[in-house]
PDB file of C-alpha atoms in Angstrom:
ATOM      1  CA  MET A   1      -0.023   0.069  -0.029  1.00 33.00           C
ATOM      2  CA  ASN A   2       1.258   3.411  -0.912  1.00 35.00           C
ATOM      3  CA  MET A   3       1.448   5.045   2.534  1.00 40.00           C
ATOM      4  CA  LEU A   4       0.488   8.583   1.182  1.00 40.00           C
ATOM      5  CA  LEU A   5      -2.516   7.767  -0.861  1.00 37.00           C
ATOM      6  CA  TRP A   6      -4.716   9.135   1.861  1.00 44.00           C
ATOM      7  CA  LEU A   7      -2.866  12.461   2.125  1.00 44.00           C
ATOM      8  CA  PRO A   8      -4.128  15.719   0.153  1.00 46.00           C
ATOM      9  CA  LYS A   9      -2.627  16.288  -3.140  1.00 45.00           C
ATOM     10  CA  TYR A  10       0.326  18.719  -2.969  1.00 43.00           C
ATOM     11  CA  PRO A  11       1.232  20.821  -6.264  1.00 42.00           C
ATOM     12  CA  THR A  12       4.875  21.345  -4.770  1.00 44.00           C
ATOM     13  CA  PHE A  13       5.652  17.649  -4.291  1.00 45.00           C
ATOM     14  CA  GLN A  14       8.691  16.806  -6.206  1.00 50.00           C
ATOM     15  CA  ALA A  15       8.623  13.500  -8.255  1.00 49.00           C
ATOM     16  CA  GLY A  16      12.101  12.570  -7.191  1.00 51.00           C
ATOM     17  CA  TRP A  17      11.300  12.590  -3.550  1.00 55.00           C
ATOM     18  CA  ASP A  18      10.927   9.054  -1.921  1.00 61.00           C
ATOM     19  CA  GLN A  19       7.372   8.922  -0.527  1.00 73.00           C
ATOM     20  CA  GLU A  20       7.996   6.163   1.970  1.00 73.00           C
ATOM     21  CA  GLU A  21      11.198   8.207   3.280  1.00 79.00           C
ATOM     22  CA  ILE A  22       9.123  11.360   3.688  1.00 81.00           C
ATOM     23  CA  HIS A  23       6.284   9.362   5.571  1.00 80.00           C
ATOM     24  CA  ALA A  24       8.968   7.934   8.033  1.00 83.00           C
ATOM     25  CA  THR A  25      10.466  11.448   8.478  1.00 87.00           C
ATOM     26  CA  PHE A  26       7.149  12.978   9.365  1.00 90.00           C
ATOM     27  CA  PHE A  27       5.920  10.214  11.773  1.00 91.00           C
ATOM     28  CA  LYS A  28       9.370   9.950  13.608  1.00 89.00           C
ATOM     29  CA  CYS A  29      10.219  13.541  13.838  1.00 92.00           C
ATOM     30  CA  ILE A  30      11.209  14.866  17.369  1.00 91.00           C
ATOM     31  CA  SER A  31      12.094  18.273  16.385  1.00 92.00           C
ATOM     32  CA  TRP A  32      10.237  20.572  14.010  1.00 94.00           C
ATOM     33  CA  GLN A  33      11.965  23.826  13.351  1.00 91.00           C
ATOM     34  CA  VAL A  34      10.028  26.922  12.306  1.00 90.00           C
ATOM     35  CA  GLU A  35      11.420  29.477   9.901  1.00 86.00           C
ATOM     36  CA  GLU A  36      10.717  33.094   9.190  1.00 82.00           C
ATOM     37  CA  THR A  37       8.711  33.533   5.971  1.00 79.00           C
ATOM     38  CA  LEU A  38       7.862  36.462   3.812  1.00 78.00           C
ATOM     39  CA  ASP A  39       4.779  35.082   2.520  1.00 78.00           C
ATOM     40  CA  THR A  40       2.362  35.800   5.600  1.00 81.00           C
ATOM     41  CA  ILE A  41      -0.697  35.180   3.646  1.00 84.00           C
ATOM     42  CA  ASN A  42      -0.052  31.640   2.116  1.00 83.00           C
ATOM     43  CA  CYS A  43       2.783  30.481   4.304  1.00 86.00           C
ATOM     44  CA  PRO A  44       2.334  32.182   7.719  1.00 90.00           C
ATOM     45  CA  TYR A  45       4.252  29.106   9.314  1.00 90.00           C
ATOM     46  CA  HIS A  46       7.167  27.371   7.596  1.00 91.00           C
ATOM     47  CA  TYR A  47       8.361  24.177   9.207  1.00 92.00           C
ATOM     48  CA  PHE A  48      10.928  21.557   8.280  1.00 91.00           C
ATOM     49  CA  CYS A  49      12.040  18.450  10.414  1.00 92.00           C
ATOM     50  CA  GLU A  50      15.302  19.139  12.174  1.00 90.00           C
ATOM     51  CA  LYS A  51      15.710  15.658  13.995  1.00 90.00           C
ATOM     52  CA  THR A  52      14.222  12.327  14.073  1.00 90.00           C
ATOM     53  CA  TYR A  53      14.471   9.319  15.917  1.00 90.00           C
ATOM     54  CA  PRO A  54      17.273   6.628  15.097  1.00 88.00           C
ATOM     55  CA  SER A  55      16.593   4.042  12.453  1.00 87.00           C
ATOM     56  CA  ASN A  56      14.268   0.807  13.193  1.00 90.00           C
ATOM     57  CA  TYR A  57      15.348  -2.298  14.835  1.00 93.00           C
ATOM     58  CA  SER A  58      15.088  -5.392  12.907  1.00 92.00           C
ATOM     59  CA  PRO A  59      11.906  -7.150  12.312  1.00 94.00           C
ATOM     60  CA  ALA A  60      12.892  -9.822  14.783  1.00 95.00           C
ATOM     61  CA  VAL A  61      12.578  -7.281  17.735  1.00 95.00           C
ATOM     62  CA  ASP A  62       8.864  -6.495  16.456  1.00 95.00           C
ATOM     63  CA  ILE A  63       8.209 -10.339  16.256  1.00 96.00           C
ATOM     64  CA  LEU A  64       9.365 -10.623  19.947  1.00 96.00           C
ATOM     65  CA  VAL A  65       7.066  -7.861  21.104  1.00 96.00           C
ATOM     66  CA  LEU A  66       4.207  -9.128  19.050  1.00 95.00           C
ATOM     67  CA  LEU A  67       4.775 -12.515  20.736  1.00 95.00           C
ATOM     68  CA  LEU A  68       4.860 -10.959  24.094  1.00 94.00           C
ATOM     69  CA  THR A  69       1.686  -8.906  23.597  1.00 95.00           C
ATOM     70  CA  THR A  70      -0.155 -11.851  22.137  1.00 95.00           C
ATOM     71  CA  ALA A  71       0.758 -13.979  25.029  1.00 92.00           C
ATOM     72  CA  SER A  72      -0.233 -11.526  27.616  1.00 92.00           C
ATOM     73  CA  TYR A  73      -3.435 -10.710  25.886  1.00 94.00           C
ATOM     74  CA  LEU A  74      -4.357 -14.663  25.659  1.00 93.00           C
ATOM     75  CA  VAL A  75      -3.434 -15.134  29.254  1.00 90.00           C
ATOM     76  CA  THR A  76      -5.853 -12.042  30.261  1.00 91.00           C
ATOM     77  CA  LEU A  77      -8.531 -13.490  28.073  1.00 91.00           C
ATOM     78  CA  VAL A  78      -8.390 -17.077  29.513  1.00 87.00           C
ATOM     79  CA  ILE A  79      -8.402 -15.806  32.986  1.00 85.00           C
ATOM     80  CA  VAL A  80     -11.360 -13.427  32.445  1.00 85.00           C
ATOM     81  CA  ILE A  81     -13.190 -16.280  30.800  1.00 85.00           C
ATOM     82  CA  MET A  82     -12.527 -18.737  33.523  1.00 81.00           C
ATOM     83  CA  SER A  83     -13.293 -16.193  36.354  1.00 77.00           C
ATOM     84  CA  MET A  84     -16.739 -15.714  35.019  1.00 73.00           C
ATOM     85  CA  SER A  85     -17.317 -19.297  36.711  1.00 67.00           C
ATOM     86  CA  SER A  86     -17.415 -18.914  40.610  1.00 55.00           C
ATOM     87  CA  ARG A  87     -16.444 -22.518  40.883  1.00 51.00           C
ATOM     88  CA  ARG A  88     -13.255 -22.259  38.675  1.00 48.00           C
ATOM     89  CA  GLU A  89     -12.324 -18.711  39.871  1.00 49.00           C
ATOM     90  CA  LYS A  90     -10.525 -20.067  43.048  1.00 49.00           C
ATOM     91  CA  ILE A  91      -8.483 -22.753  40.881  1.00 46.00           C
ATOM     92  CA  ILE A  92      -7.614 -20.364  38.161  1.00 49.00           C
ATOM     93  CA  LEU A  93      -6.904 -17.106  39.973  1.00 51.00           C
ATOM     94  CA  GLY A  94      -4.356 -18.205  42.269  1.00 53.00           C
ATOM     95  CA  GLN A  95      -1.590 -15.972  43.463  1.00 56.00           C
ATOM     96  CA  SER A  96       0.749 -17.391  40.679  1.00 58.00           C
ATOM     97  CA  LYS A  97      -1.386 -16.355  37.995  1.00 65.00           C
ATOM     98  CA  ARG A  98      -0.990 -12.622  38.607  1.00 69.00           C
ATOM     99  CA  PHE A  99       2.656 -12.924  37.441  1.00 75.00           C
ATOM    100  CA  LEU A 100       1.230 -13.888  33.921  1.00 78.00           C
ATOM    101  CA  LEU A 101      -1.017 -10.977  33.471  1.00 88.00           C
ATOM    102  CA  PRO A 102       0.099  -7.880  31.474  1.00 92.00           C
ATOM    103  CA  SER A 103       0.072  -5.606  34.767  1.00 91.00           C
ATOM    104  CA  GLY A 104       2.048  -8.147  36.714  1.00 89.00           C
ATOM    105  CA  PRO A 105       5.786  -8.167  37.720  1.00 88.00           C
ATOM    106  CA  ILE A 106       6.873 -10.107  34.512  1.00 89.00           C
ATOM    107  CA  SER A 107       4.960  -8.700  31.769  1.00 92.00           C
ATOM    108  CA  LEU A 108       4.803  -5.165  32.772  1.00 94.00           C
ATOM    109  CA  PRO A 109       8.483  -4.302  32.838  1.00 95.00           C
ATOM    110  CA  LEU A 110       8.872  -5.899  29.400  1.00 95.00           C
ATOM    111  CA  ILE A 111       6.136  -3.720  28.194  1.00 96.00           C
ATOM    112  CA  ILE A 112       7.739  -0.515  29.557  1.00 96.00           C
ATOM    113  CA  LEU A 113      10.776  -1.541  27.882  1.00 96.00           C
ATOM    114  CA  ALA A 114       9.081  -1.950  24.641  1.00 96.00           C
ATOM    115  CA  PHE A 115       7.546   1.527  25.038  1.00 96.00           C
ATOM    116  CA  ALA A 116      10.856   3.158  26.037  1.00 95.00           C
ATOM    117  CA  LYS A 117      12.400   1.742  22.743  1.00 94.00           C
ATOM    118  CA  GLY A 118       8.947   2.189  20.923  1.00 93.00           C
ATOM    119  CA  PRO A 119      10.039   4.590  18.182  1.00 91.00           C
ATOM    120  CA  GLN A 120      12.609   2.170  16.929  1.00 93.00           C
ATOM    121  CA  ILE A 121      10.057  -0.757  16.913  1.00 94.00           C
ATOM    122  CA  ASN A 122       8.230   0.387  13.746  1.00 89.00           C
ATOM    123  CA  THR A 123       8.303  -2.304  11.225  1.00 89.00           C
ATOM    124  CA  ILE A 124       6.069  -5.311  11.601  1.00 92.00           C
ATOM    125  CA  PHE A 125       4.378  -4.315  14.900  1.00 94.00           C
ATOM    126  CA  PRO A 126       4.581  -0.629  15.357  1.00 94.00           C
ATOM    127  CA  MET A 127       4.328   0.761  18.688  1.00 94.00           C
ATOM    128  CA  SER A 128       2.880   4.086  17.293  1.00 92.00           C
ATOM    129  CA  CYS A 129      -0.145   2.050  16.053  1.00 93.00           C
ATOM    130  CA  THR A 130      -0.315  -0.530  18.590  1.00 94.00           C
ATOM    131  CA  GLY A 131       0.965   1.079  21.793  1.00 95.00           C
ATOM    132  CA  PRO A 132      -2.394   2.741  23.012  1.00 96.00           C
ATOM    133  CA  ALA A 133      -4.057  -0.805  22.788  1.00 96.00           C
ATOM    134  CA  ILE A 134      -1.292  -2.531  24.554  1.00 97.00           C
ATOM    135  CA  LEU A 135      -1.622   0.402  27.550  1.00 97.00           C
ATOM    136  CA  LEU A 136      -5.400  -0.296  27.596  1.00 97.00           C
ATOM    137  CA  LEU A 137      -4.775  -4.086  28.009  1.00 96.00           C
ATOM    138  CA  VAL A 138      -2.563  -3.175  31.004  1.00 96.00           C
ATOM    139  CA  LEU A 139      -5.217  -0.953  32.558  1.00 96.00           C
ATOM    140  CA  ILE A 140      -7.803  -3.551  31.984  1.00 95.00           C
ATOM    141  CA  SER A 141      -5.618  -6.269  33.615  1.00 93.00           C
ATOM    142  CA  ALA A 142      -4.841  -4.017  36.648  1.00 93.00           C
ATOM    143  CA  LEU A 143      -8.623  -3.172  37.155  1.00 92.00           C
ATOM    144  CA  SER A 144      -9.769  -6.712  36.595  1.00 87.00           C
ATOM    145  CA  PHE A 145      -7.730  -8.780  39.033  1.00 84.00           C
ATOM    146  CA  ASP A 146      -7.269  -7.664  42.658  1.00 80.00           C
ATOM    147  CA  ASN A 147      -5.658 -10.287  44.843  1.00 71.00           C
ATOM    148  CA  ALA A 148      -6.808  -9.070  48.039  1.00 66.00           C
ATOM    149  CA  THR A 149      -5.930 -12.200  49.984  1.00 66.00           C
ATOM    150  CA  ASP A 150      -2.357 -11.139  50.310  1.00 65.00           C
ATOM    151  CA  LYS A 151      -1.024  -9.733  53.638  1.00 68.00           C
ATOM    152  CA  ASP A 152      -1.137  -6.028  53.851  1.00 72.00           C
ATOM    153  CA  ILE A 153       2.694  -5.484  53.213  1.00 82.00           C
ATOM    154  CA  LYS A 154       2.834  -7.852  50.353  1.00 82.00           C
ATOM    155  CA  TYR A 155      -0.285  -6.526  48.640  1.00 82.00           C
ATOM    156  CA  THR A 156       0.791  -2.982  48.994  1.00 86.00           C
ATOM    157  CA  PHE A 157       4.157  -3.547  47.497  1.00 88.00           C
ATOM    158  CA  PHE A 158       2.419  -5.437  44.528  1.00 87.00           C
ATOM    159  CA  VAL A 159      -0.204  -2.718  43.808  1.00 90.00           C
ATOM    160  CA  ALA A 160       2.297   0.261  44.335  1.00 91.00           C
ATOM    161  CA  SER A 161       4.647  -1.365  41.868  1.00 92.00           C
ATOM    162  CA  THR A 162       1.888  -1.962  39.454  1.00 93.00           C
ATOM    163  CA  VAL A 163       0.991   2.013  39.938  1.00 95.00           C
ATOM    164  CA  SER A 164       4.512   2.866  39.202  1.00 95.00           C
ATOM    165  CA  GLY A 165       4.647   0.646  36.203  1.00 96.00           C
ATOM    166  CA  ILE A 166       1.555   2.156  34.655  1.00 96.00           C
ATOM    167  CA  LEU A 167       2.811   5.734  35.130  1.00 96.00           C
ATOM    168  CA  HIS A 168       6.147   4.789  33.558  1.00 96.00           C
ATOM    169  CA  ALA A 169       4.327   3.061  30.569  1.00 96.00           C
ATOM    170  CA  SER A 170       2.139   5.997  30.014  1.00 97.00           C
ATOM    171  CA  LEU A 171       5.073   8.603  29.890  1.00 96.00           C
ATOM    172  CA  TYR A 172       7.033   6.198  27.548  1.00 96.00           C
ATOM    173  CA  LEU A 173       3.869   5.686  25.238  1.00 97.00           C
ATOM    174  CA  ASP A 174       3.530   9.571  24.986  1.00 96.00           C
ATOM    175  CA  SER A 175       7.205   9.537  23.707  1.00 94.00           C
ATOM    176  CA  VAL A 176       6.097   7.242  21.070  1.00 95.00           C
ATOM    177  CA  VAL A 177       2.672   8.458  20.093  1.00 95.00           C
ATOM    178  CA  LEU A 178       3.205  12.293  20.415  1.00 95.00           C
ATOM    179  CA  PRO A 179       5.789  12.596  17.524  1.00 94.00           C
ATOM    180  CA  TYR A 180       3.499  10.317  15.460  1.00 94.00           C
ATOM    181  CA  TYR A 181       0.460  12.476  15.899  1.00 95.00           C
ATOM    182  CA  THR A 182       2.533  15.598  15.444  1.00 94.00           C
ATOM    183  CA  GLY A 183       3.754  14.209  11.980  1.00 93.00           C
ATOM    184  CA  PHE A 184       0.134  13.129  11.148  1.00 92.00           C
ATOM    185  CA  ASP A 185      -0.978  16.685  11.772  1.00 92.00           C
ATOM    186  CA  ALA A 186       1.944  18.228   9.744  1.00 91.00           C
ATOM    187  CA  LEU A 187       1.034  15.952   6.727  1.00 88.00           C
ATOM    188  CA  MET A 188      -2.839  16.437   6.755  1.00 88.00           C
ATOM    189  CA  SER A 189      -3.018  20.123   7.774  1.00 88.00           C
ATOM    190  CA  SER A 190      -0.143  21.557   5.713  1.00 88.00           C
ATOM    191  CA  THR A 191       1.103  21.946   2.243  1.00 88.00           C
ATOM    192  CA  PHE A 192       4.572  21.158   1.054  1.00 86.00           C
ATOM    193  CA  SER A 193       6.438  24.360   0.201  1.00 82.00           C
ATOM    194  CA  GLY A 194       8.878  22.718  -1.965  1.00 79.00           C
ATOM    195  CA  GLU A 195      11.986  24.007  -0.285  1.00 81.00           C
ATOM    196  CA  CYS A 196      12.846  20.417   1.087  1.00 83.00           C
ATOM    197  CA  ALA A 197      11.285  17.138   1.517  1.00 82.00           C
ATOM    198  CA  SER A 198       9.873  17.775   4.953  1.00 85.00           C
ATOM    199  CA  CYS A 199       9.426  21.546   4.548  1.00 89.00           C
ATOM    200  CA  VAL A 200       5.665  22.342   4.857  1.00 90.00           C
ATOM    201  CA  CYS A 201       3.582  25.754   4.928  1.00 91.00           C
ATOM    202  CA  ARG A 202       0.873  25.996   7.609  1.00 91.00           C
ATOM    203  CA  LYS A 203      -2.028  28.475   8.514  1.00 89.00           C
ATOM    204  CA  GLU A 204      -1.640  27.757  12.338  1.00 90.00           C
ATOM    205  CA  ALA A 205       1.449  27.063  14.540  1.00 91.00           C
ATOM    206  CA  LEU A 206       2.110  23.171  14.923  1.00 92.00           C
ATOM    207  CA  VAL A 207       1.853  22.000  18.525  1.00 92.00           C
ATOM    208  CA  VAL A 208       3.304  18.964  20.167  1.00 91.00           C
ATOM    209  CA  GLY A 209       0.859  15.799  19.457  1.00 91.00           C
ATOM    210  CA  GLY A 210      -1.038  17.812  16.825  1.00 91.00           C
ATOM    211  CA  LYS A 211      -4.644  18.606  17.041  1.00 91.00           C
ATOM    212  CA  LEU A 212      -6.159  15.857  14.893  1.00 92.00           C
ATOM    213  CA  VAL A 213      -5.780  13.093  17.452  1.00 93.00           C
ATOM    214  CA  ARG A 214      -5.995  14.022  21.141  1.00 92.00           C
ATOM    215  CA  TYR A 215      -5.350  10.658  22.694  1.00 94.00           C
ATOM    216  CA  ARG A 216      -2.629  10.822  25.264  1.00 94.00           C
ATOM    217  CA  GLY A 217      -1.162   7.878  27.338  1.00 93.00           C
ATOM    218  CA  TRP A 218      -0.943  10.084  30.317  1.00 93.00           C
ATOM    219  CA  SER A 219      -4.505  10.910  30.660  1.00 93.00           C
ATOM    220  CA  MET A 220      -7.821  11.048  32.810  1.00 95.00           C
ATOM    221  CA  THR A 221      -8.111   7.399  32.079  1.00 96.00           C
ATOM    222  CA  THR A 222      -4.695   6.389  33.326  1.00 96.00           C
ATOM    223  CA  CYS A 223      -5.235   8.769  36.471  1.00 95.00           C
ATOM    224  CA  PHE A 224      -8.421   7.193  37.363  1.00 96.00           C
ATOM    225  CA  VAL A 225      -7.082   3.762  37.219  1.00 96.00           C
ATOM    226  CA  VAL A 226      -4.091   4.639  39.308  1.00 96.00           C
ATOM    227  CA  GLY A 227      -6.593   6.356  41.782  1.00 95.00           C
ATOM    228  CA  VAL A 228      -8.572   2.884  41.913  1.00 94.00           C
ATOM    229  CA  LEU A 229      -5.201   1.132  42.621  1.00 94.00           C
ATOM    230  CA  CYS A 230      -4.410   3.584  45.362  1.00 92.00           C
ATOM    231  CA  LEU A 231      -7.913   3.234  46.919  1.00 91.00           C
ATOM    232  CA  ARG A 232      -7.335  -0.436  46.965  1.00 89.00           C
ATOM    233  CA  ILE A 233      -4.229  -0.009  49.167  1.00 89.00           C
ATOM    234  CA  VAL A 234      -6.129   2.309  51.399  1.00 87.00           C
ATOM    235  CA  CYS A 235      -9.035  -0.023  51.754  1.00 84.00           C
ATOM    236  CA  LYS A 236      -6.600  -3.088  52.373  1.00 83.00           C
ATOM    237  CA  ILE A 237      -4.904  -1.181  55.265  1.00 82.00           C
ATOM    238  CA  SER A 238      -8.076   0.193  56.803  1.00 79.00           C
ATOM    239  CA  GLY A 239      -9.696  -3.123  56.838  1.00 71.00           C
ATOM    240  CA  GLU A 240     -13.165  -3.035  58.320  1.00 63.00           C
ATOM    241  CA  ASN A 241     -12.948   0.682  58.939  1.00 66.00           C
ATOM    242  CA  ALA A 242     -12.879   1.407  55.125  1.00 68.00           C
ATOM    243  CA  GLY A 243     -16.574   2.065  55.291  1.00 72.00           C
ATOM    244  CA  LYS A 244     -17.445   4.653  52.509  1.00 77.00           C
ATOM    245  CA  LEU A 245     -14.201   4.116  50.759  1.00 82.00           C
ATOM    246  CA  VAL A 246     -15.135   0.838  49.441  1.00 82.00           C
ATOM    247  CA  SER A 247     -18.245   2.224  47.788  1.00 84.00           C
ATOM    248  CA  PHE A 248     -16.177   5.220  46.493  1.00 87.00           C
ATOM    249  CA  LYS A 249     -13.557   2.682  45.011  1.00 88.00           C
ATOM    250  CA  ALA A 250     -16.323   0.642  43.302  1.00 87.00           C
ATOM    251  CA  LEU A 251     -17.845   3.824  41.703  1.00 91.00           C
ATOM    252  CA  LEU A 252     -14.321   4.896  40.628  1.00 93.00           C
ATOM    253  CA  GLU A 253     -13.789   1.339  38.946  1.00 93.00           C
ATOM    254  CA  ARG A 254     -16.894   1.649  36.971  1.00 92.00           C
ATOM    255  CA  PHE A 255     -16.015   5.050  35.765  1.00 95.00           C
ATOM    256  CA  SER A 256     -12.477   3.928  34.781  1.00 95.00           C
ATOM    257  CA  TRP A 257     -14.137   1.267  32.652  1.00 95.00           C
ATOM    258  CA  ILE A 258     -16.325   3.981  30.886  1.00 95.00           C
ATOM    259  CA  LEU A 259     -13.076   6.002  30.181  1.00 96.00           C
ATOM    260  CA  ILE A 260     -11.257   2.900  29.021  1.00 96.00           C
ATOM    261  CA  THR A 261     -14.251   2.173  26.654  1.00 96.00           C
ATOM    262  CA  VAL A 262     -14.471   5.943  25.345  1.00 96.00           C
ATOM    263  CA  ASP A 263     -10.544   5.568  24.735  1.00 96.00           C
ATOM    264  CA  CYS A 264     -10.968   2.326  22.687  1.00 95.00           C
ATOM    265  CA  VAL A 265     -13.881   3.667  20.519  1.00 95.00           C
ATOM    266  CA  TYR A 266     -12.077   7.224  19.956  1.00 95.00           C
ATOM    267  CA  LEU A 267      -8.903   5.352  18.839  1.00 95.00           C
ATOM    268  CA  THR A 268     -10.711   3.075  16.453  1.00 92.00           C
ATOM    269  CA  ALA A 269     -12.379   6.000  14.947  1.00 91.00           C
ATOM    270  CA  ASN A 270      -9.697   8.774  14.880  1.00 90.00           C
ATOM    271  CA  SER A 271      -6.200   6.999  14.566  1.00 87.00           C
ATOM    272  CA  PRO A 272      -4.405   7.787  11.417  1.00 88.00           C
ATOM    273  CA  PRO A 273      -5.429   5.484   8.405  1.00 84.00           C
ATOM    274  CA  GLU A 274      -2.567   3.141   8.216  1.00 83.00           C
ATOM    275  CA  ARG A 275      -2.030  -0.437   9.421  1.00 87.00           C
ATOM    276  CA  VAL A 276      -5.761  -0.607   9.368  1.00 89.00           C
ATOM    277  CA  MET A 277      -5.960  -4.415   9.857  1.00 91.00           C
ATOM    278  CA  LEU A 278      -3.512  -4.286  12.715  1.00 92.00           C
ATOM    279  CA  ARG A 279      -5.576  -1.698  14.586  1.00 92.00           C
ATOM    280  CA  VAL A 280      -8.747  -3.659  13.887  1.00 92.00           C
ATOM    281  CA  ALA A 281      -7.197  -6.684  15.487  1.00 93.00           C
ATOM    282  CA  ALA A 282      -5.646  -4.775  18.392  1.00 94.00           C
ATOM    283  CA  PHE A 283      -8.675  -2.578  19.385  1.00 95.00           C
ATOM    284  CA  GLY A 284     -11.063  -5.545  18.493  1.00 95.00           C
ATOM    285  CA  GLY A 285      -9.348  -7.470  21.186  1.00 95.00           C
ATOM    286  CA  ILE A 286      -9.762  -4.638  23.840  1.00 96.00           C
ATOM    287  CA  PHE A 287     -13.359  -4.453  22.821  1.00 95.00           C
ATOM    288  CA  LEU A 288     -13.861  -8.142  23.534  1.00 95.00           C
ATOM    289  CA  LEU A 289     -12.313  -7.882  27.119  1.00 95.00           C
ATOM    290  CA  ILE A 290     -14.560  -4.936  27.907  1.00 95.00           C
ATOM    291  CA  LEU A 291     -17.708  -6.929  26.483  1.00 94.00           C
ATOM    292  CA  LEU A 292     -16.688 -10.032  28.774  1.00 92.00           C
ATOM    293  CA  TYR A 293     -16.304  -7.574  31.659  1.00 90.00           C
ATOM    294  CA  VAL A 294     -19.846  -6.213  31.144  1.00 90.00           C
ATOM    295  CA  LEU A 295     -21.132  -9.616  30.667  1.00 89.00           C
ATOM    296  CA  LYS A 296     -19.601 -10.840  33.953  1.00 85.00           C
ATOM    297  CA  GLU A 297     -21.061  -7.805  36.093  1.00 83.00           C
ATOM    298  CA  ALA A 298     -24.496  -8.423  34.458  1.00 82.00           C
ATOM    299  CA  CYS A 299     -24.406 -12.065  35.365  1.00 79.00           C
ATOM    300  CA  THR A 300     -23.197 -11.167  38.978  1.00 76.00           C
ATOM    301  CA  HIS A 301     -26.059  -8.580  39.431  1.00 73.00           C
ATOM    302  CA  ILE A 302     -28.630 -11.017  38.170  1.00 78.00           C
ATOM    303  CA  THR A 303     -27.369 -13.714  40.468  1.00 72.00           C
ATOM    304  CA  GLN A 304     -27.467 -11.799  43.289  1.00 72.00           C
ATOM    305  CA  TRP A 305     -30.971 -10.388  42.532  1.00 75.00           C
ATOM    306  CA  LEU A 306     -32.524 -13.912  41.832  1.00 70.00           C
ATOM    307  CA  MET A 307     -30.961 -14.901  45.622  1.00 65.00           C
TER     308      MET A 307
END
């Protein structure tokens, strides 16, 4: 697929320029330089890419990240399905199972590492496209499974490490997607000036992250999930004295699920139109987990009502 087919036509685009190289330059640019211009009417803002991320890793790295993500998702999916049966829940959701989850102490550090090197993981399984779905998977994992049977110190340490991991993952993800969305805005809302391959004219100033896609890893969704995890620690330490905190925590959990669903819908509808099938698979998997959670909650409430 020609990656620039969906872009506007530019009369100043030079035939000798490599479209794939320009595409990579825009989406991996980390420093846009603005130049003074004499044409304040047609080109009030003139930009060119001053610096880009290093070249991509080999496809083998992408394959390893793909395998890690697929394994983490399948583990989450299986545990969610098995937890829908109260009889099997005690067997499946033992303490050892939490280490296999995306938010666990094994997978989460590897996901953070993948996000940290995300700008260079950009061939078979690009983090710029799949990173948001992976972060949503981590958030769903953290919300869905709460090993409250642990002792206070052990439980506090585990949840606190999960909070730290989520915050680090969100920051590293933003270092991947913000240049990606900035380049998308520079391509879609500008015209090539013809001065160089990345030189564009704009009617308004270019901002970090652009204005076309407003998703951020460090967002209200992440903050609410972190808030839920912190409240779990407080409720665990408070024990029977938690009182209203338990109800407030439950309310916060439901609102977190709503925000995750909103993010998923938004990213499905508003992401840059590349790697479409990969995006459909990634966010389709997230939608399935959300649907299973809703079904599980509905069955729980129906069971309690009948009893």
